[in-house]
Amino acid sequence: MDIVEILKALADETRIRILNLLYMETLCVCDLEEILKISQSNASRHMTKLKQVKLITGEKQAQWIYYRVNEKILEQYSFVKELLSKEMENDPQRQKDVARLKKYRELGGCCELAVKIVDD
């Protein structure tokens, strides 16, 4: 994979936010839609770009595809892992996303159970 293509994929805030959540745990598009408050078409467009550069991988289970960060790419391009593991820690948007993910899980959110997160 070309490093320039990876950098281009990382040059979008929504894709960084998606990667950050997928670095934490495996999620499907419907999870990401609710946590990030983005449309299905928007989520799919960003996921397509992340898949093209192999930053994420997906595994089909029933009618859903569950995505996660591609660990092989993180090993090959350590700056991406550095970004996700250290640089994002103090980012206010990341903290909001992580709080929404936690709330989503506490409410039982998953593909099988549509949950709406109500912000405080």
PDB file of C-alpha atoms in Angstrom:
ATOM      1  CA  MET A   1       0.000   0.000   0.000  1.00  0.00           C
ATOM      2  CA  ASP A   2       1.212   3.448  -0.876  1.00  0.00           C
ATOM      3  CA  ILE A   3       1.849   5.692   2.151  1.00  0.00           C
ATOM      4  CA  VAL A   4       0.381   8.665   0.274  1.00  0.00           C
ATOM      5  CA  GLU A   5      -2.942   6.833  -0.115  1.00  0.00           C
ATOM      6  CA  ILE A   6      -3.000   6.052   3.613  1.00  0.00           C
ATOM      7  CA  LEU A   7      -2.309   9.692   4.429  1.00  0.00           C
ATOM      8  CA  LYS A   8      -5.119  10.749   2.094  1.00  0.00           C
ATOM      9  CA  ALA A   9      -7.499   8.369   3.869  1.00  0.00           C
ATOM     10  CA  LEU A  10      -6.450   9.834   7.219  1.00  0.00           C
ATOM     11  CA  ALA A  11      -7.048  13.386   5.974  1.00  0.00           C
ATOM     12  CA  ASP A  12     -10.720  13.288   6.952  1.00  0.00           C
ATOM     13  CA  GLU A  13     -12.056  13.857  10.467  1.00  0.00           C
ATOM     14  CA  THR A  14     -14.881  11.339  10.150  1.00  0.00           C
ATOM     15  CA  ARG A  15     -12.516   8.598   8.984  1.00  0.00           C
ATOM     16  CA  ILE A  16     -10.184   9.349  11.901  1.00  0.00           C
ATOM     17  CA  ARG A  17     -13.164   9.106  14.264  1.00  0.00           C
ATOM     18  CA  ILE A  18     -14.231   5.786  12.707  1.00  0.00           C
ATOM     19  CA  LEU A  19     -10.692   4.402  12.970  1.00  0.00           C
ATOM     20  CA  ASN A  20     -10.472   5.507  16.572  1.00  0.00           C
ATOM     21  CA  LEU A  21     -13.638   3.595  17.499  1.00  0.00           C
ATOM     22  CA  LEU A  22     -12.591   0.537  15.506  1.00  0.00           C
ATOM     23  CA  TYR A  23      -9.229   0.627  17.262  1.00  0.00           C
ATOM     24  CA  MET A  24     -11.149   0.195  20.511  1.00  0.00           C
ATOM     25  CA  GLU A  25     -13.510  -2.568  19.383  1.00  0.00           C
ATOM     26  CA  THR A  26     -15.158  -4.298  16.450  1.00  0.00           C
ATOM     27  CA  LEU A  27     -18.279  -2.507  15.199  1.00  0.00           C
ATOM     28  CA  CYS A  28     -20.680  -2.634  12.281  1.00  0.00           C
ATOM     29  CA  VAL A  29     -21.826   0.292  10.173  1.00  0.00           C
ATOM     30  CA  CYS A  30     -25.124   0.610  12.050  1.00  0.00           C
ATOM     31  CA  ASP A  31     -23.182   0.981  15.329  1.00  0.00           C
ATOM     32  CA  LEU A  32     -21.019   3.696  13.809  1.00  0.00           C
ATOM     33  CA  GLU A  33     -24.054   5.506  12.398  1.00  0.00           C
ATOM     34  CA  GLU A  34     -25.595   5.868  15.850  1.00  0.00           C
ATOM     35  CA  ILE A  35     -22.404   6.596  17.784  1.00  0.00           C
ATOM     36  CA  LEU A  36     -21.120   9.198  15.321  1.00  0.00           C
ATOM     37  CA  LYS A  37     -24.560  10.475  14.268  1.00  0.00           C
ATOM     38  CA  ILE A  38     -23.846  10.046  10.557  1.00  0.00           C
ATOM     39  CA  SER A  39     -26.031   8.697   7.774  1.00  0.00           C
ATOM     40  CA  GLN A  40     -25.703   5.182   6.411  1.00  0.00           C
ATOM     41  CA  SER A  41     -24.516   6.471   3.036  1.00  0.00           C
ATOM     42  CA  ASN A  42     -21.928   8.733   4.671  1.00  0.00           C
ATOM     43  CA  ALA A  43     -20.676   5.893   6.889  1.00  0.00           C
ATOM     44  CA  SER A  44     -20.473   3.516   3.928  1.00  0.00           C
ATOM     45  CA  ARG A  45     -18.549   6.033   1.824  1.00  0.00           C
ATOM     46  CA  HIS A  46     -15.953   6.483   4.565  1.00  0.00           C
ATOM     47  CA  MET A  47     -15.752   2.749   5.226  1.00  0.00           C
ATOM     48  CA  THR A  48     -15.123   2.132   1.525  1.00  0.00           C
ATOM     49  CA  LYS A  49     -12.150   4.505   1.559  1.00  0.00           C
ATOM     50  CA  LEU A  50     -10.719   2.891   4.718  1.00  0.00           C
ATOM     51  CA  LYS A  51     -11.138  -0.577   3.175  1.00  0.00           C
ATOM     52  CA  GLN A  52      -9.469   0.522  -0.090  1.00  0.00           C
ATOM     53  CA  VAL A  53      -6.279   1.400   1.760  1.00  0.00           C
ATOM     54  CA  LYS A  54      -6.627  -1.691   3.965  1.00  0.00           C
ATOM     55  CA  LEU A  55      -6.774   0.272   7.243  1.00  0.00           C
ATOM     56  CA  ILE A  56      -9.811  -1.801   8.225  1.00  0.00           C
ATOM     57  CA  THR A  57     -11.017  -5.323   7.618  1.00  0.00           C
ATOM     58  CA  GLY A  58     -14.509  -6.743   7.799  1.00  0.00           C
ATOM     59  CA  GLU A  59     -16.042 -10.072   8.675  1.00  0.00           C
ATOM     60  CA  LYS A  60     -19.565 -10.992   7.627  1.00  0.00           C
ATOM     61  CA  GLN A  61     -21.802 -12.476  10.313  1.00  0.00           C
ATOM     62  CA  ALA A  62     -25.400 -13.130   9.245  1.00  0.00           C
ATOM     63  CA  GLN A  63     -26.552  -9.957   7.439  1.00  0.00           C
ATOM     64  CA  TRP A  64     -24.019  -7.662   9.128  1.00  0.00           C
ATOM     65  CA  ILE A  65     -20.355  -6.966   8.493  1.00  0.00           C
ATOM     66  CA  TYR A  66     -18.260  -6.271  11.559  1.00  0.00           C
ATOM     67  CA  TYR A  67     -15.215  -4.079  11.032  1.00  0.00           C
ATOM     68  CA  ARG A  68     -11.970  -3.675  12.938  1.00  0.00           C
ATOM     69  CA  VAL A  69      -8.620  -2.000  12.431  1.00  0.00           C
ATOM     70  CA  ASN A  70      -6.214  -4.035  10.328  1.00  0.00           C
ATOM     71  CA  GLU A  71      -3.416  -4.921  12.765  1.00  0.00           C
ATOM     72  CA  LYS A  72      -1.029  -5.813   9.928  1.00  0.00           C
ATOM     73  CA  ILE A  73      -1.262  -2.281   8.549  1.00  0.00           C
ATOM     74  CA  LEU A  74      -0.699  -0.856  12.039  1.00  0.00           C
ATOM     75  CA  GLU A  75       2.489  -2.909  12.272  1.00  0.00           C
ATOM     76  CA  GLN A  76       3.619  -1.832   8.822  1.00  0.00           C
ATOM     77  CA  TYR A  77       2.761   1.870   9.314  1.00  0.00           C
ATOM     78  CA  SER A  78       3.482   2.496  12.974  1.00  0.00           C
ATOM     79  CA  PHE A  79       2.586   6.185  12.724  1.00  0.00           C
ATOM     80  CA  VAL A  80      -1.082   5.159  12.345  1.00  0.00           C
ATOM     81  CA  LYS A  81      -0.912   3.126  15.548  1.00  0.00           C
ATOM     82  CA  GLU A  82       0.833   6.033  17.278  1.00  0.00           C
ATOM     83  CA  LEU A  83      -1.968   8.333  16.164  1.00  0.00           C
ATOM     84  CA  LEU A  84      -4.682   6.013  17.449  1.00  0.00           C
ATOM     85  CA  SER A  85      -3.017   4.894  20.657  1.00  0.00           C
ATOM     86  CA  LYS A  86      -1.446   8.124  21.884  1.00  0.00           C
ATOM     87  CA  GLU A  87      -2.238  11.229  19.879  1.00  0.00           C
ATOM     88  CA  MET A  88      -6.017  10.798  20.044  1.00  0.00           C
ATOM     89  CA  GLU A  89      -6.169  10.379  23.841  1.00  0.00           C
ATOM     90  CA  ASN A  90      -6.577  14.088  24.613  1.00  0.00           C
ATOM     91  CA  ASP A  91      -8.702  14.985  21.614  1.00  0.00           C
ATOM     92  CA  PRO A  92     -12.094  16.354  22.804  1.00  0.00           C
ATOM     93  CA  GLN A  93     -14.003  14.789  19.887  1.00  0.00           C
ATOM     94  CA  ARG A  94     -12.439  11.399  20.607  1.00  0.00           C
ATOM     95  CA  GLN A  95     -13.499  11.671  24.243  1.00  0.00           C
ATOM     96  CA  LYS A  96     -17.087  12.428  23.168  1.00  0.00           C
ATOM     97  CA  ASP A  97     -17.091   9.494  20.753  1.00  0.00           C
ATOM     98  CA  VAL A  98     -15.750   7.127  23.405  1.00  0.00           C
ATOM     99  CA  ALA A  99     -18.407   8.330  25.874  1.00  0.00           C
ATOM    100  CA  ARG A 100     -21.110   7.755  23.239  1.00  0.00           C
ATOM    101  CA  LEU A 101     -19.736   4.268  22.513  1.00  0.00           C
ATOM    102  CA  LYS A 102     -19.823   3.460  26.224  1.00  0.00           C
ATOM    103  CA  LYS A 103     -23.383   4.761  26.550  1.00  0.00           C
ATOM    104  CA  TYR A 104     -24.423   2.840  23.428  1.00  0.00           C
ATOM    105  CA  ARG A 105     -23.080  -0.404  24.897  1.00  0.00           C
ATOM    106  CA  GLU A 106     -24.639   0.281  28.309  1.00  0.00           C
ATOM    107  CA  LEU A 107     -28.014   0.655  26.584  1.00  0.00           C
ATOM    108  CA  GLY A 108     -27.473  -2.706  24.883  1.00  0.00           C
ATOM    109  CA  GLY A 109     -26.757  -1.211  21.474  1.00  0.00           C
ATOM    110  CA  CYS A 110     -25.815  -3.636  18.727  1.00  0.00           C
ATOM    111  CA  CYS A 111     -26.912  -4.489  15.192  1.00  0.00           C
ATOM    112  CA  GLU A 112     -29.672  -6.729  16.463  1.00  0.00           C
ATOM    113  CA  LEU A 113     -31.029  -4.071  18.840  1.00  0.00           C
ATOM    114  CA  ALA A 114     -31.341  -0.550  17.500  1.00  0.00           C
ATOM    115  CA  VAL A 115     -30.619   1.887  20.302  1.00  0.00           C
ATOM    116  CA  LYS A 116     -30.835   5.663  20.122  1.00  0.00           C
ATOM    117  CA  ILE A 117     -28.367   7.611  22.251  1.00  0.00           C
ATOM    118  CA  VAL A 118     -29.863  10.690  23.849  1.00  0.00           C
ATOM    119  CA  ASP A 119     -27.210  13.278  24.612  1.00  0.00           C
ATOM    120  CA  ASP A 120     -27.281  14.862  28.029  1.00  0.00           C
TER     121      ASP A 120
END
